[in-house]
Every structure is written in C-alpha cells, then in structure tokens.
PDB file of C-alpha atoms in Angstrom:
ATOM      1  CA  MET I   1      12.574  -3.875  -6.270  1.00 41.00           C
ATOM      2  CA  ALA I   2      11.080  -6.091  -9.154  1.00 42.00           C
ATOM      3  CA  GLU I   3      10.120  -4.679 -12.474  1.00 41.00           C
ATOM      4  CA  ASP I   4       8.260  -6.261 -15.256  1.00 42.00           C
ATOM      5  CA  SER I   5       9.179  -5.696 -19.190  1.00 40.00           C
ATOM      6  CA  THR I   6       6.490  -3.547 -20.478  1.00 44.00           C
ATOM      7  CA  GLY I   7       8.938  -0.534 -20.662  1.00 49.00           C
ATOM      8  CA  ALA I   8       7.127   2.938 -19.654  1.00 56.00           C
ATOM      9  CA  ASN I   9       4.108   1.119 -17.936  1.00 65.00           C
ATOM     10  CA  ALA I  10       6.524  -1.131 -15.792  1.00 80.00           C
ATOM     11  CA  THR I  11       5.457  -1.998 -12.310  1.00 91.00           C
ATOM     12  CA  ASP I  12       7.690  -2.201  -9.260  1.00 96.00           C
ATOM     13  CA  THR I  13       6.800  -4.254  -6.475  1.00 97.00           C
ATOM     14  CA  LEU I  14       7.053  -3.654  -2.640  1.00 97.00           C
ATOM     15  CA  VAL I  15       6.997  -6.608  -0.325  1.00 97.00           C
ATOM     16  CA  LEU I  16       5.083  -5.289   2.836  1.00 98.00           C
ATOM     17  CA  PRO I  17       6.466  -6.682   6.111  1.00 97.00           C
ATOM     18  CA  ALA I  18       4.354  -8.907   8.354  1.00 98.00           C
ATOM     19  CA  ARG I  19       3.554  -6.037  10.792  1.00 97.00           C
ATOM     20  CA  LEU I  20       2.770  -2.726   9.782  1.00 97.00           C
ATOM     21  CA  ASP I  21       2.088  -1.073  13.046  1.00 94.00           C
ATOM     22  CA  THR I  22       3.291   2.320  14.464  1.00 93.00           C
ATOM     23  CA  GLY I  23       6.791   1.138  14.808  1.00 94.00           C
ATOM     24  CA  ALA I  24       6.969   0.122  11.166  1.00 96.00           C
ATOM     25  CA  ALA I  25       5.509   3.439   9.919  1.00 95.00           C
ATOM     26  CA  ALA I  26       8.471   5.354   9.324  1.00 95.00           C
ATOM     27  CA  GLN I  27      10.251   2.601   7.441  1.00 97.00           C
ATOM     28  CA  LEU I  28       7.110   2.278   5.420  1.00 98.00           C
ATOM     29  CA  ALA I  29       7.063   5.971   4.383  1.00 97.00           C
ATOM     30  CA  THR I  30      10.702   5.524   3.281  1.00 97.00           C
ATOM     31  CA  ASP I  31      10.179   2.423   1.413  1.00 97.00           C
ATOM     32  CA  LEU I  32       7.213   4.185  -0.341  1.00 97.00           C
ATOM     33  CA  ALA I  33       9.414   7.230  -1.108  1.00 96.00           C
ATOM     34  CA  ASP I  34      11.965   4.983  -2.887  1.00 96.00           C
ATOM     35  CA  PHE I  35       9.359   4.080  -5.582  1.00 96.00           C
ATOM     36  CA  GLN I  36       7.776   7.684  -6.134  1.00 92.00           C
ATOM     37  CA  GLY I  37       7.052   8.231  -9.545  1.00 89.00           C
ATOM     38  CA  ALA I  38       6.563   4.608 -10.462  1.00 94.00           C
ATOM     39  CA  HIS I  39       3.606   2.296 -10.934  1.00 96.00           C
ATOM     40  CA  LEU I  40       3.949   0.107  -7.651  1.00 97.00           C
ATOM     41  CA  THR I  41       2.189  -3.003  -6.563  1.00 97.00           C
ATOM     42  CA  LEU I  42       2.062  -3.768  -2.647  1.00 98.00           C
ATOM     43  CA  ASP I  43       2.460  -7.404  -2.136  1.00 98.00           C
ATOM     44  CA  GLY I  44       0.588  -7.770   0.883  1.00 98.00           C
ATOM     45  CA  ALA I  45       0.700 -11.617   1.162  1.00 98.00           C
ATOM     46  CA  ALA I  46       3.085 -11.565   4.484  1.00 98.00           C
ATOM     47  CA  VAL I  47       1.038  -8.964   6.535  1.00 98.00           C
ATOM     48  CA  THR I  48      -0.377 -10.126   9.761  1.00 98.00           C
ATOM     49  CA  ARG I  49      -1.161  -6.617  11.118  1.00 97.00           C
ATOM     50  CA  ILE I  50      -1.565  -3.394   9.964  1.00 97.00           C
ATOM     51  CA  GLY I  51      -2.414  -0.415  12.187  1.00 96.00           C
ATOM     52  CA  ALA I  52      -4.193   3.115  11.725  1.00 96.00           C
ATOM     53  CA  ARG I  53      -0.667   4.991  11.315  1.00 97.00           C
ATOM     54  CA  ALA I  54       0.183   2.644   8.237  1.00 97.00           C
ATOM     55  CA  VAL I  55      -3.100   3.114   6.920  1.00 97.00           C
ATOM     56  CA  GLU I  56      -2.722   6.770   7.004  1.00 97.00           C
ATOM     57  CA  ILE I  57       0.769   6.524   5.206  1.00 97.00           C
ATOM     58  CA  LEU I  58      -0.833   4.497   2.299  1.00 97.00           C
ATOM     59  CA  ARG I  59      -3.916   6.666   1.959  1.00 96.00           C
ATOM     60  CA  ALA I  60      -1.377   9.699   1.412  1.00 96.00           C
ATOM     61  CA  ALA I  61       0.609   7.617  -0.990  1.00 96.00           C
ATOM     62  CA  ALA I  62      -2.527   6.616  -2.962  1.00 95.00           C
ATOM     63  CA  LYS I  63      -3.352  10.245  -3.161  1.00 95.00           C
ATOM     64  CA  ASP I  64       0.099  11.216  -4.383  1.00 95.00           C
ATOM     65  CA  TRP I  65       0.527   8.357  -6.853  1.00 95.00           C
ATOM     66  CA  GLY I  66      -3.234   9.083  -8.092  1.00 94.00           C
ATOM     67  CA  ALA I  67      -1.939  12.657  -8.434  1.00 94.00           C
ATOM     68  CA  ALA I  68       0.935  11.898 -10.405  1.00 94.00           C
ATOM     69  CA  GLY I  69      -1.119   9.280 -12.719  1.00 94.00           C
ATOM     70  CA  ARG I  70       0.596   6.366 -11.324  1.00 95.00           C
ATOM     71  CA  SER I  71      -0.903   3.062 -10.215  1.00 94.00           C
ATOM     72  CA  LEU I  72      -0.705   1.868  -6.529  1.00 96.00           C
ATOM     73  CA  LEU I  73      -2.291  -1.329  -5.814  1.00 96.00           C
ATOM     74  CA  VAL I  74      -2.290  -4.119  -3.062  1.00 97.00           C
ATOM     75  CA  SER I  75      -1.937  -7.514  -4.311  1.00 97.00           C
ATOM     76  CA  ASP I  76      -2.178 -11.143  -2.673  1.00 98.00           C
ATOM     77  CA  PRO I  77      -3.602  -9.470   0.572  1.00 98.00           C
ATOM     78  CA  SER I  78      -3.321 -11.909   3.396  1.00 98.00           C
ATOM     79  CA  ASP I  79      -6.712 -12.731   5.497  1.00 98.00           C
ATOM     80  CA  ASP I  80      -5.198 -10.535   8.414  1.00 98.00           C
ATOM     81  CA  LEU I  81      -4.438  -7.648   6.160  1.00 98.00           C
ATOM     82  CA  ILE I  82      -8.064  -8.079   4.826  1.00 98.00           C
ATOM     83  CA  GLU I  83      -9.652  -8.125   8.302  1.00 98.00           C
ATOM     84  CA  ASP I  84      -7.608  -5.374   9.937  1.00 97.00           C
ATOM     85  CA  LEU I  85      -8.593  -3.053   6.938  1.00 97.00           C
ATOM     86  CA  ARG I  86     -12.350  -4.142   7.204  1.00 97.00           C
ATOM     87  CA  LEU I  87     -12.058  -3.066  10.883  1.00 97.00           C
ATOM     88  CA  LEU I  88     -10.607   0.385   9.818  1.00 96.00           C
ATOM     89  CA  GLY I  89     -13.333   0.965   7.212  1.00 96.00           C
ATOM     90  CA  PHE I  90     -11.349   0.120   3.973  1.00 96.00           C
ATOM     91  CA  THR I  91     -10.836  -2.857   1.580  1.00 96.00           C
ATOM     92  CA  PRO I  92      -7.384  -3.498  -0.157  1.00 96.00           C
ATOM     93  CA  GLN I  93      -8.989  -1.795  -3.311  1.00 95.00           C
ATOM     94  CA  SER I  94     -10.148   1.354  -1.329  1.00 95.00           C
ATOM     95  CA  LEU I  95      -7.029   1.429   0.487  1.00 95.00           C
ATOM     96  CA  THR I  96      -5.077   2.610  -2.484  1.00 94.00           C
ATOM     97  CA  GLU I  97      -7.813   4.492  -4.475  1.00 92.00           C
ATOM     98  CA  PRO I  98      -6.804   8.092  -4.940  1.00 84.00           C
ATOM     99  CA  LYS I  99     -10.426   9.056  -3.430  1.00 77.00           C
ATOM    100  CA  GLY I 100     -11.255   5.777  -1.426  1.00 51.00           C
ATOM    101  CA  ALA I 101     -13.413   5.048   1.673  1.00 44.00           C
ATOM    102  CA  GLY I 102     -12.827   7.186   4.888  1.00 46.00           C
ATOM    103  CA  GLN I 103     -12.624  10.484   3.185  1.00 44.00           C
TER     104      GLN I 103
END
C-alpha cells in the first residue's frame, strides 16, 4: 500500500494483477475491502485481461467509494485493459465513476 504525504487526502495505490478474470475476482474484492474508506488509485499497467466479473466488482466499488465521498481512479491503464473495457462498454474513466457507463 503506497500513500502520498497530503495527510487527510492521501491516496493509496492498489497494483492490479495481470489477469482479472473470474478466478481473480474474489481476490480483487478482498484487496479492495482492505482499502475501504481511503482514496484509491488502481494501477492498471500490468493488466493483460479483465473480465465481466472483475468489472462488476470494480463498478460496485466505484459506487461505494462515491457514496463515501472518496475517489477511486484507474492510472496507467495498459492497452489490453483499455481494449477489454471498450469491449465491455467502459473506459478506464467510466469504470470508476460512481454513475458511469452501463447503468
């Protein structure tokens, strides 16, 4: 967990794994729960595959983070992540908007 030095507005970073398929969904949910209540950046540089279940988990997290007044953002999305999200009707930005695409 990385934290910047801005105090109350500090942002933690979760490095996403290469494969965010159905098999990785439960671990993703657990990892996100560890950051509940914090401003969070999801580092998407290593992602080579994201599936619908992981997108559902991230959309639910976006709603939770938004309701809590916290930011949830994707940084440095890989080309594969961008393409998989496009095929599922999202962008890295809309994925983490509290009321983004697909609603």
